[in-house]
Coordinates of C-alpha atoms in Angstrom, one line a residue:
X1 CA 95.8 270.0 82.9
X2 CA 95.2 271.3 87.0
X3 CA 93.0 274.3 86.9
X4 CA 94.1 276.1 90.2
X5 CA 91.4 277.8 91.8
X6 CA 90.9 281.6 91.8
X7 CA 90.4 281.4 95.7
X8 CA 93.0 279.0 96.8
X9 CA 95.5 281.5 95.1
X10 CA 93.7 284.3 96.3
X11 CA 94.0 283.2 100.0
X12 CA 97.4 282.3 99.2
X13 CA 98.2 285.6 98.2
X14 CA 96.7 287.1 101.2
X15 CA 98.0 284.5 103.7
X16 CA 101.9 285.9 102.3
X17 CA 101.1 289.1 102.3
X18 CA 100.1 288.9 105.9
X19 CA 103.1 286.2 107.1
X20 CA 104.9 289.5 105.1
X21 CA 103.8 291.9 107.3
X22 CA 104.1 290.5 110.6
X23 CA 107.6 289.9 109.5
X24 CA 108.3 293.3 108.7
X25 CA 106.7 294.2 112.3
X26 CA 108.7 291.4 114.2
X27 CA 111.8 292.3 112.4
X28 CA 111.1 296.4 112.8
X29 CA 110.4 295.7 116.6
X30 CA 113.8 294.0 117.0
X31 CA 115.7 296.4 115.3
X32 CA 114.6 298.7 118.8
X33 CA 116.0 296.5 121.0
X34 CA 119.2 295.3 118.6
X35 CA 120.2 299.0 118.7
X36 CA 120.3 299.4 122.4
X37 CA 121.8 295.6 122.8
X38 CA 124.5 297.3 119.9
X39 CA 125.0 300.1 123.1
X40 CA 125.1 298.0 125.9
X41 CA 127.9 295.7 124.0
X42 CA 130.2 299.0 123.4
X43 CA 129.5 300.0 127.1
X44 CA 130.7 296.3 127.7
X45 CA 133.5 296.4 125.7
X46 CA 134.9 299.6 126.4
X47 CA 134.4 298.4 130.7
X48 CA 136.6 295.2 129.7
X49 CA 139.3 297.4 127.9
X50 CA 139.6 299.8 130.6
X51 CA 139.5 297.3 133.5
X52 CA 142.8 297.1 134.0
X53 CA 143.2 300.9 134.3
X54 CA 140.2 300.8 137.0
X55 CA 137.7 303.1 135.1
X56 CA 136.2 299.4 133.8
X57 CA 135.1 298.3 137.1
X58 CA 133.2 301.2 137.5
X59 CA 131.7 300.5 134.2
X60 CA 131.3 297.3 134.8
X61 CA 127.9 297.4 137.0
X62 CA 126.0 299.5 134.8
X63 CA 126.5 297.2 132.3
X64 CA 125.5 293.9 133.6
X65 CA 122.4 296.3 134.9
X66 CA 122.0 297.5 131.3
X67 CA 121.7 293.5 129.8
X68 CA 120.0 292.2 132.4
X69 CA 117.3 295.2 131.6
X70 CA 117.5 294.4 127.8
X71 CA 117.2 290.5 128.1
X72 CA 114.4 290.8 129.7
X73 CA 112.8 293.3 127.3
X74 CA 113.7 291.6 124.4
X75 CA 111.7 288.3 126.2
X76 CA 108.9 290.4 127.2
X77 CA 108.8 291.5 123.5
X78 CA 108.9 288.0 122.1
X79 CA 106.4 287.0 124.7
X80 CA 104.2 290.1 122.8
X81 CA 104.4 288.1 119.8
X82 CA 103.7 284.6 120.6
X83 CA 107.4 283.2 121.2
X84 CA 106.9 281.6 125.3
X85 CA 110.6 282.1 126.9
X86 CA 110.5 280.5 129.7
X87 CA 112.7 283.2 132.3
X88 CA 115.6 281.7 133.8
X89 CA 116.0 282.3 137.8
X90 CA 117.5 286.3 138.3
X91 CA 121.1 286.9 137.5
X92 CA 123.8 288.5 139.8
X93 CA 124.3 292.0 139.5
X94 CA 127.8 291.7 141.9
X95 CA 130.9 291.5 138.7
X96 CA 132.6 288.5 140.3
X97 CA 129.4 286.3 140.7
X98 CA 128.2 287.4 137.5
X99 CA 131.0 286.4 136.0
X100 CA 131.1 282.8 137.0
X101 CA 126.9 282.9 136.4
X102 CA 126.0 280.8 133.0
X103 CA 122.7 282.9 132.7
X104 CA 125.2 286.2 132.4
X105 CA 127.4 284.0 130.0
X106 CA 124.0 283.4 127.7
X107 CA 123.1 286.8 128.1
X108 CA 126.6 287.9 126.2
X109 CA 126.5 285.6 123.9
X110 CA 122.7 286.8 123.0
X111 CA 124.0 290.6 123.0
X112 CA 126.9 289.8 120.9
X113 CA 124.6 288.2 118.1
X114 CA 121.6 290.7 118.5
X115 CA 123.9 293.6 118.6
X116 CA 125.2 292.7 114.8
X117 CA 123.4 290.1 112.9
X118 CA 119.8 291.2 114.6
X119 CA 120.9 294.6 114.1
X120 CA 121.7 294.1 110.6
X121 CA 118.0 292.0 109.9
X122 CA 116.2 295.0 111.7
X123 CA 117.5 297.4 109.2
X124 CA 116.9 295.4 106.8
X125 CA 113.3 294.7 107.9
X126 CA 113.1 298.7 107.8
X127 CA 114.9 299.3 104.7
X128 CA 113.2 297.0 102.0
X129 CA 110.0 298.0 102.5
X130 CA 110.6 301.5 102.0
X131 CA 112.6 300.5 98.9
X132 CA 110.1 298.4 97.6
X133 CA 107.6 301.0 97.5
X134 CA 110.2 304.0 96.8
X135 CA 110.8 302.3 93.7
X136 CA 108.0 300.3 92.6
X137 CA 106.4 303.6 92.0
X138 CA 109.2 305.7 91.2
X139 CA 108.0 305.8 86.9
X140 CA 104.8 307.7 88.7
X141 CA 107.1 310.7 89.5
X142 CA 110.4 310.4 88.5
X143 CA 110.0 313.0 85.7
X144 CA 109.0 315.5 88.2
X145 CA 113.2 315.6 89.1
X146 CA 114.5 313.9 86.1
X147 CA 118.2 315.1 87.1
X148 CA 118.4 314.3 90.5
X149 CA 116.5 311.4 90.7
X150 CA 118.2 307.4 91.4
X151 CA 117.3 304.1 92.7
X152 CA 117.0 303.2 95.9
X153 CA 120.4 302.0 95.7
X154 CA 121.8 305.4 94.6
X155 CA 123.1 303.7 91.4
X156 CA 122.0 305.4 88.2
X157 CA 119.8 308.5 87.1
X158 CA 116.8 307.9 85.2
X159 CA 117.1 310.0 81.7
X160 CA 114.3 308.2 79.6
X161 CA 110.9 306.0 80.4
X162 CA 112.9 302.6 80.0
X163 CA 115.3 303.8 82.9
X164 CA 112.3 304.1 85.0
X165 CA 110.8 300.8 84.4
X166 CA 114.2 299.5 84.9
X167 CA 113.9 300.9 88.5
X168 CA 110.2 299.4 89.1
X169 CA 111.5 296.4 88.2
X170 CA 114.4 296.7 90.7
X171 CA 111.5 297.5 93.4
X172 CA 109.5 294.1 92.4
X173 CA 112.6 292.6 93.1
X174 CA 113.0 294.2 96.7
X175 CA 108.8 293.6 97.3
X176 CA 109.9 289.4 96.3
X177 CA 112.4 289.5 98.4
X178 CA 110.6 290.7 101.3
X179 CA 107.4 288.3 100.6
X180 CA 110.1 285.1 100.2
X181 CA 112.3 285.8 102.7
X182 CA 110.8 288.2 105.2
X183 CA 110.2 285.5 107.3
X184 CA 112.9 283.5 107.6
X185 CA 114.9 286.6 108.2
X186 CA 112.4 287.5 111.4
X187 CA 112.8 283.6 112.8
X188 CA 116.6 284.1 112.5
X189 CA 116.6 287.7 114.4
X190 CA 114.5 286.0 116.8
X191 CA 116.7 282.4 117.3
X192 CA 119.3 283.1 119.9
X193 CA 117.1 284.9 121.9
X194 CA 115.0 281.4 121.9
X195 CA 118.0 279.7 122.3
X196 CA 120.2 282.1 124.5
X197 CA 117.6 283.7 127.0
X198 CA 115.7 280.6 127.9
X199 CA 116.0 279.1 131.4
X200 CA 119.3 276.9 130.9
X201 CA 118.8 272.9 131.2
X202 CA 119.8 273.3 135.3
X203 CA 117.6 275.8 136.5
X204 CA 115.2 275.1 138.6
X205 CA 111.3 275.1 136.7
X206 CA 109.3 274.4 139.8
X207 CA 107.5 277.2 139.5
X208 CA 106.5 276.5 136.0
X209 CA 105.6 272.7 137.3
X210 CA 103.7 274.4 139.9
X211 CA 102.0 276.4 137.4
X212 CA 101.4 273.7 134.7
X213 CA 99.9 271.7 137.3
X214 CA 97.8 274.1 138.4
X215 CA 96.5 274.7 134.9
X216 CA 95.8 270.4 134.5
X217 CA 94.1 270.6 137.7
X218 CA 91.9 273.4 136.6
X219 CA 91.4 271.8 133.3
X220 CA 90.0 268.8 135.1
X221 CA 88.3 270.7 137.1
X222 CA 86.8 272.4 134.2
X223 CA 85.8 269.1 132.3
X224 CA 84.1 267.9 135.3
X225 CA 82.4 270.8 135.4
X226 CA 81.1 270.5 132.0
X227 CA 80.1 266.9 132.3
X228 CA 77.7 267.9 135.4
X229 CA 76.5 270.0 132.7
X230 CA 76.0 267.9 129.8
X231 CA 74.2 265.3 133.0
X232 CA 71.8 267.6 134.6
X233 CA 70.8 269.1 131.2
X234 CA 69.9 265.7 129.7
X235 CA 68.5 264.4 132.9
X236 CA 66.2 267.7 133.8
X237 CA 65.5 268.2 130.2
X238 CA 65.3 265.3 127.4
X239 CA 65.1 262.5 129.9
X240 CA 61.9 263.6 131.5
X241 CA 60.4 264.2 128.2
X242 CA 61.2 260.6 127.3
X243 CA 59.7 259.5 130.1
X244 CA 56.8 261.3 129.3
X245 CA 56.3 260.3 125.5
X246 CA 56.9 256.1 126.9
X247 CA 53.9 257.2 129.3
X248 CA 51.4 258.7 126.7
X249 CA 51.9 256.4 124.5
X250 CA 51.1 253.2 126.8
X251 CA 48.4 255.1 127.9
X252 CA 47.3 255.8 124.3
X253 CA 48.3 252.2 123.4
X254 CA 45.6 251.0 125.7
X255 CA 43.3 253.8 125.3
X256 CA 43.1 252.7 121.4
X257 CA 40.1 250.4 121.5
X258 CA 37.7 252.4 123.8
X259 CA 38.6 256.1 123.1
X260 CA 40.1 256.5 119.9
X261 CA 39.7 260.1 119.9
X262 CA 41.4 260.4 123.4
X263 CA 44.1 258.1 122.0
X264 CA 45.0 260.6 119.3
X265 CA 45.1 263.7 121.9
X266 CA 47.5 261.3 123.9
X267 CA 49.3 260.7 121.0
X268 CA 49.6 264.2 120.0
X269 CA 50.7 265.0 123.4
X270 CA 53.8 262.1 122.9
X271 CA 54.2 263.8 119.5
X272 CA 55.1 267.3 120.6
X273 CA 56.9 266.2 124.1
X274 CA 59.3 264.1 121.8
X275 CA 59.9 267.1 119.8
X276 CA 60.7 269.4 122.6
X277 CA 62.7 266.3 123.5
X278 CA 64.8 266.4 120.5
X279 CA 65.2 270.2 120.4
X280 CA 66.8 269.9 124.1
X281 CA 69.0 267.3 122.8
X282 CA 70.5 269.3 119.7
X283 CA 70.7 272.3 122.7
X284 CA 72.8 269.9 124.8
X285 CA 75.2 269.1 121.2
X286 CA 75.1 272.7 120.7
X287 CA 76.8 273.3 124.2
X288 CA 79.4 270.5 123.9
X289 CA 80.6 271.9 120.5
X290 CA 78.6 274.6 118.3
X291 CA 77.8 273.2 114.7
X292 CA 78.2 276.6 113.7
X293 CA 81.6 276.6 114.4
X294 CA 82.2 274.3 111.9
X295 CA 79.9 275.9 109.5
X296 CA 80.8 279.6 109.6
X297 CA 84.2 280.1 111.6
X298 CA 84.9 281.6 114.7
X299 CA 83.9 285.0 112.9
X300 CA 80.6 283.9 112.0
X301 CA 79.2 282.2 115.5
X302 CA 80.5 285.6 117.3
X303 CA 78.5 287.3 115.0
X304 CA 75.3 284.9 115.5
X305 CA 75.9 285.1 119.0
X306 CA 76.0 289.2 118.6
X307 CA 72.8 289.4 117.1
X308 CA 71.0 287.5 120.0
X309 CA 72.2 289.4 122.2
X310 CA 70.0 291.5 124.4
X311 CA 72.1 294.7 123.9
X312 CA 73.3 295.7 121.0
X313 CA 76.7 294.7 120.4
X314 CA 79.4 295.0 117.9
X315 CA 81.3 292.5 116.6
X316 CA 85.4 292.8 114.9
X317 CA 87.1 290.1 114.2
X318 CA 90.2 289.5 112.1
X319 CA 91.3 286.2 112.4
X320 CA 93.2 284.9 109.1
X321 CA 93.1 281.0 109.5
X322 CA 91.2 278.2 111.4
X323 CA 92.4 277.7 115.4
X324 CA 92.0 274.4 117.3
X325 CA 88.5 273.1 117.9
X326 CA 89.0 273.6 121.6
X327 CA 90.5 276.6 121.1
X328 CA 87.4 278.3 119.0
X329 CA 84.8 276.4 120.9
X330 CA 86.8 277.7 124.3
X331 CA 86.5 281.2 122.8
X332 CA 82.8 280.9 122.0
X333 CA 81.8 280.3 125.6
X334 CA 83.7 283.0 126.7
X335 CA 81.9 285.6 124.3
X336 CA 78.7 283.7 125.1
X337 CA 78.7 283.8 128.7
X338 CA 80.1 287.5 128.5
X339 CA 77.3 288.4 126.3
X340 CA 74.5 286.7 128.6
X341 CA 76.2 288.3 131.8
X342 CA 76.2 291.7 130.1
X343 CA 72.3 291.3 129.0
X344 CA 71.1 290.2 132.5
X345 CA 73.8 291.6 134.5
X346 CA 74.9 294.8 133.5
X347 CA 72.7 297.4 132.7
X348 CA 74.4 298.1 129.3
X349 CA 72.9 300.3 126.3
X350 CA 76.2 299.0 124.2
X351 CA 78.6 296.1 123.9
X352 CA 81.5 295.0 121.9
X353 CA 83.7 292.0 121.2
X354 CA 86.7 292.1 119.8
X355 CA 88.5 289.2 118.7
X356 CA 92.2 289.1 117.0
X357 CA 94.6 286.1 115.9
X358 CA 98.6 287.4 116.3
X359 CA 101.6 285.3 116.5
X360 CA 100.1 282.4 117.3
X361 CA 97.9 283.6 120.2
X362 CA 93.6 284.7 119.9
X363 CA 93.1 287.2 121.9
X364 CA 89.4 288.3 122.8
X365 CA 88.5 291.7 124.1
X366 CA 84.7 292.5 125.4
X367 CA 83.7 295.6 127.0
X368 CA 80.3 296.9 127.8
X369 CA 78.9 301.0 129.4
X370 CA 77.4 298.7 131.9
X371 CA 77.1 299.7 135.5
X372 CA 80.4 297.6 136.8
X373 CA 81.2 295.9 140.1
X374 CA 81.6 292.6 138.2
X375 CA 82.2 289.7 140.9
X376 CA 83.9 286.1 140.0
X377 CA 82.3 285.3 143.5
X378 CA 78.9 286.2 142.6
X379 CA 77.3 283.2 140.8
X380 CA 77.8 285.1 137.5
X381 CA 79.8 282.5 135.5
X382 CA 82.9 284.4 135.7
X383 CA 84.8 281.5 137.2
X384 CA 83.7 279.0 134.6
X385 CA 85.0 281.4 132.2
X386 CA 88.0 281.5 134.1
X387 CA 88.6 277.6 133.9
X388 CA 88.2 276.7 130.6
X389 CA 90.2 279.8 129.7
X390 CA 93.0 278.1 132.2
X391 CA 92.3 274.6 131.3
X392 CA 93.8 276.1 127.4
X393 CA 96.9 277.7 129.7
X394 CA 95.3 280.9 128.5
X395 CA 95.0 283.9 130.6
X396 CA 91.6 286.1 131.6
X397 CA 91.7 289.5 133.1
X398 CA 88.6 291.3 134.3
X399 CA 88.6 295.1 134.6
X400 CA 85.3 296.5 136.0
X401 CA 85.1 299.2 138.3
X402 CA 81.9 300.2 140.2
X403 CA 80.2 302.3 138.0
X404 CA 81.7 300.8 134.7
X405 CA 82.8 300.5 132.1
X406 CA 83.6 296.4 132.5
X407 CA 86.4 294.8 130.2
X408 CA 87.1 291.0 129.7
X409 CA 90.0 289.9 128.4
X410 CA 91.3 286.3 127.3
X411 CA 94.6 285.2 125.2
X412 CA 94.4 282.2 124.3
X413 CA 97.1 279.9 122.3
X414 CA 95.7 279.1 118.9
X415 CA 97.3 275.8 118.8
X416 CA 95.2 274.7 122.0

């Protein structure tokens, strides 16, 4: 017999709850653009109908204008929750180019399926939660209108206690739908656009070569950087100490015989520079990859690194399950170097970090009441930052006008 453990189906349960939820919001958010894409495809129909007539061709601009617009907020959206579109080149807005342009063509075919099937999920998205909960509790207070009162549905009144329980169970069957199928039904309302408003196989992606080159150079640029590091730390620090204990203790070695007693202050003196030579070494591990990471989460080292912090700063993090290794260790230099910036730097009385995990992305958020005027340029380790945020093909963005407050902000793909 398997005894499954009480956590493991705790976190379970709380790992569905929340793939639930952002369903629900994914779904709810797409239900706002499927009811405008449900608009623009009248307006497009009723422009083809009346072409002939000549009222159409009038039409006709404002609605290429009108999908163009909603394409792109419907990739902007998905970009908001972690799905990359990579843009295709700008459509024409002239009606003969743009009818012979594939990316229009897509663009159609996207608003057709959006319009009804994406429509259709958002309501849904919207609907069963509200029945779920509408009649999950409905034998709390169906007896306060015992003659006007129905399911969700609108089938059946409730007359007796069984009817009402008949009804919760109804609503335990809307909340198990939602859980099981929630989302599945937000990847489908989100697949043609994935499919439809993506850059088509012949346009040209030079800029994103451009950029993904860019991002390769900085990461080697960023490694480099760390290796210099990870050199003049062990050569300034636990190499001279070494050098100094094989030293003390040849000198002690021959010192033995004649002096014992100024043998044992040499050896003494080995003793403690070995130590200090061992505690810069775990120092140097501790830069390369924090054992705390490991040991208490992402969560956990923010907080550590919070309460060593020279101001006093608060930490909130929500971040349901483990990211890459590069990814957390990425995101705990950034808080770290923030955090030693703001101390030394600043002028601060308060400081916070904020640190959320959505749709596949971690995004970090620290801010200070610091005095501002923040400079990348000014030695203040704002450009390393910068690189191993890049080297992840994250983005940083510094807001910090003279006189404060300064804000810091990294996304950062949770995958690495």
């Amino acid at each position: 017999m398997t005894v499954v453990p009480v956590t493991s189906v705790r976190e379970t349960a709380v790992r569905t709850l929340r793939a639930a939820a952002a369903a629900t919001g994914r779904l709810v958010g797409g239900l706002g653009t499927a009811s405008r894409a449900l608009g623009v495809l009248l307006l497009s129909a009723v422009a083809a109908v009346t072409a002939p007539a000549g009222i159409g061709l009038l039409l006709a601009p404002l609605a290429l204008r009108a999908l163009h617009a909603l394409a792109r907020r419907e990739r902007e959206r998905l970009a908001r929750r972690g799905v990359d579109i990579v843009p295709p080149d700008p459509p024409p807005v002239r009606l003969r180019s743009a009818l012979a342009d594939p990316t229009t063509r897509r663009e159609l075919r996207w608003l057709v399926r959006h319009g009804t099937l994406g429509l259709l999920l958002g309501l849904l998205g919207l609907l069963l939660p509200l029945c779920a909960v509408r009649d999950t509790t409905f034998p709390l207070w169906w007896w306060l209108v015992p003659e006007t009162t129905t399911t969700s549905v609108g089938v059946g009144t409730a007359h007796t206690w069984l009817d009402a329980v008949a009804a919760m169970l109804l609503g335990v069957g809307w909340t198990a739908i939602l859980l099981g199928l929630g989302p599945g039904m937000a990847r489908l309302q989100a697949a043609p656009a994935r499919r439809l408003l993506a850059a088509g196989p012949g346009t040209d992606l030079s800029l994103r070569v451009a950029e993904l080159t860019a991002t390769r150079a900085a990461a080697l640029d960023a490694h480099a950087t760390e290796l210099r590091r990870i050199e003049r730390s062990l050569h300034d620090g636990a190499q001279n100490r070494l050098v100094s204990v094989t030293v003390l203790l040849g000198a002690a070695r021959r010192m033995a015989a004649r002096d014992p007693a100024g043998a044992d202050e040499l050896l003494e003196r080995a003793q403690s520079a070995a130590e200090q030579a061992l505690a810069d070494l775990r120092s140097v591990a501790r830069g390369i990859l924090p054992p705390v990471l490991a040991d208490r989460g992402l969560a956990g080292a923010l907080s550590g690194l919070a309460a060593d912090c020279g101001v006093p700063c608060r930490v909130e993090a929500d971040v349901p399950e483990r990211c890459a290794a590069s990814v957390e260790a990425t995101a705990y230099f950034v808080v770290a170097e923030a955090l030693t910036n703001i101390a030394r730097h600043s002028g601060a009385e308060r400081a916070s970090v904020t640190v959320r995990a959505r749709g596949g992305r971690l995004r970090l958020r620290i801010e200070d009441d610091g005095r501002g005027g923040a400079d990348e340029e000014g030695g203040s380790g704002l450009t390393g930052i910068r690189r191993r945020v890049a080297a992840l093909d994250g983005t940083l963005r510094l807001t910090s006008p003279p006189g404060g407050p300064t804000l810091l902000e990294a996304d950062l793909p949770c995958g690495g």
